[in-house]
């Protein structure tokens, strides 16, 4: 579940292994590119942490972030 704090939407995702985590990141990268809205994220082995905010709106959460979060959830199966 996404958590909004400190002007960002945050969520962590966990997978069976690195390959599944990387495949998820690839899918998210394609979605983000299509939406022209890119996440701040990190990956360590089977975990992907994503933070979203809109830089050109002053680094706050906007509808762009909520729409991207929704698309990411759909790609994850939630």
mmCIF file of C-alpha atoms in Angstrom:
data_model
loop_
_atom_site.group_PDB
_atom_site.id
_atom_site.type_symbol
_atom_site.label_atom_id
_atom_site.label_comp_id
_atom_site.label_asym_id
_atom_site.label_seq_id
_atom_site.Cartn_x
_atom_site.Cartn_y
_atom_site.Cartn_z
ATOM 1 C CA UNK A 1 0.000 0.000 0.000
ATOM 2 C CA UNK A 2 1.215 3.493 -0.859
ATOM 3 C CA UNK A 3 1.970 5.831 2.023
ATOM 4 C CA UNK A 4 2.011 9.583 1.590
ATOM 5 C CA UNK A 5 4.538 11.361 3.787
ATOM 6 C CA UNK A 6 7.037 14.207 3.441
ATOM 7 C CA UNK A 7 5.577 15.243 0.076
ATOM 8 C CA UNK A 8 6.123 11.812 -1.481
ATOM 9 C CA UNK A 9 4.147 8.664 -2.182
ATOM 10 C CA UNK A 10 6.173 5.650 -1.013
ATOM 11 C CA UNK A 11 5.796 1.930 -1.415
ATOM 12 C CA UNK A 12 8.039 -1.118 -1.120
ATOM 13 C CA UNK A 13 7.629 -4.218 -3.243
ATOM 14 C CA UNK A 14 9.128 -7.629 -2.501
ATOM 15 C CA UNK A 15 9.723 -10.469 -4.951
ATOM 16 C CA UNK A 16 11.050 -14.039 -4.900
ATOM 17 C CA UNK A 17 14.417 -13.007 -6.315
ATOM 18 C CA UNK A 18 16.410 -10.358 -8.151
ATOM 19 C CA UNK A 19 15.201 -11.432 -11.612
ATOM 20 C CA UNK A 20 11.549 -10.883 -10.651
ATOM 21 C CA UNK A 21 12.382 -7.530 -9.049
ATOM 22 C CA UNK A 22 14.283 -6.428 -12.140
ATOM 23 C CA UNK A 23 11.471 -7.561 -14.458
ATOM 24 C CA UNK A 24 9.045 -5.467 -12.389
ATOM 25 C CA UNK A 25 11.362 -2.462 -12.658
ATOM 26 C CA UNK A 26 11.519 -2.913 -16.430
ATOM 27 C CA UNK A 27 7.731 -2.939 -16.636
ATOM 28 C CA UNK A 28 7.500 0.168 -14.442
ATOM 29 C CA UNK A 29 10.153 1.908 -16.544
ATOM 30 C CA UNK A 30 8.060 1.400 -19.686
ATOM 31 C CA UNK A 31 4.918 2.676 -17.945
ATOM 32 C CA UNK A 32 6.759 5.698 -16.546
ATOM 33 C CA UNK A 33 8.271 6.554 -19.912
ATOM 34 C CA UNK A 34 4.862 6.355 -21.599
ATOM 35 C CA UNK A 35 3.419 8.651 -18.906
ATOM 36 C CA UNK A 36 6.524 10.887 -19.031
ATOM 37 C CA UNK A 37 6.678 10.755 -15.245
ATOM 38 C CA UNK A 38 9.594 8.927 -13.676
ATOM 39 C CA UNK A 39 10.000 7.441 -10.186
ATOM 40 C CA UNK A 40 12.745 7.769 -7.647
ATOM 41 C CA UNK A 41 13.562 4.191 -6.781
ATOM 42 C CA UNK A 42 16.088 1.737 -5.445
ATOM 43 C CA UNK A 43 16.587 -1.984 -5.712
ATOM 44 C CA UNK A 44 18.449 -4.362 -3.434
ATOM 45 C CA UNK A 45 18.195 -8.014 -4.441
ATOM 46 C CA UNK A 46 14.456 -8.816 -4.255
ATOM 47 C CA UNK A 47 13.177 -5.466 -2.937
ATOM 48 C CA UNK A 48 12.176 -2.383 -4.892
ATOM 49 C CA UNK A 49 11.440 0.883 -3.074
ATOM 50 C CA UNK A 50 9.614 3.580 -5.012
ATOM 51 C CA UNK A 51 9.056 7.238 -4.093
ATOM 52 C CA UNK A 52 6.926 9.508 -6.236
ATOM 53 C CA UNK A 53 6.546 13.263 -6.342
ATOM 54 C CA UNK A 54 6.349 15.848 -9.086
ATOM 55 C CA UNK A 55 9.559 17.826 -9.414
ATOM 56 C CA UNK A 56 8.195 20.550 -11.689
ATOM 57 C CA UNK A 57 5.349 21.196 -9.208
ATOM 58 C CA UNK A 58 7.772 21.880 -6.369
ATOM 59 C CA UNK A 59 8.458 18.309 -5.254
ATOM 60 C CA UNK A 60 4.953 17.593 -3.978
ATOM 61 C CA UNK A 61 2.476 14.789 -4.655
ATOM 62 C CA UNK A 62 0.169 15.520 -7.596
ATOM 63 C CA UNK A 63 -2.349 13.623 -9.709
ATOM 64 C CA UNK A 64 0.573 12.539 -11.930
ATOM 65 C CA UNK A 65 1.999 10.631 -8.966
ATOM 66 C CA UNK A 66 -1.325 9.074 -8.031
ATOM 67 C CA UNK A 67 -1.914 7.947 -11.626
ATOM 68 C CA UNK A 68 1.571 6.455 -11.861
ATOM 69 C CA UNK A 69 1.108 4.708 -8.496
ATOM 70 C CA UNK A 70 -2.168 3.230 -9.753
ATOM 71 C CA UNK A 71 -0.495 2.000 -12.954
ATOM 72 C CA UNK A 72 2.379 0.503 -10.938
ATOM 73 C CA UNK A 73 -0.109 -1.321 -8.701
ATOM 74 C CA UNK A 74 -1.867 -2.771 -11.763
ATOM 75 C CA UNK A 75 1.443 -4.035 -13.129
ATOM 76 C CA UNK A 76 2.173 -5.662 -9.763
ATOM 77 C CA UNK A 77 -1.224 -7.327 -9.687
ATOM 78 C CA UNK A 78 -2.824 -5.241 -6.915
#
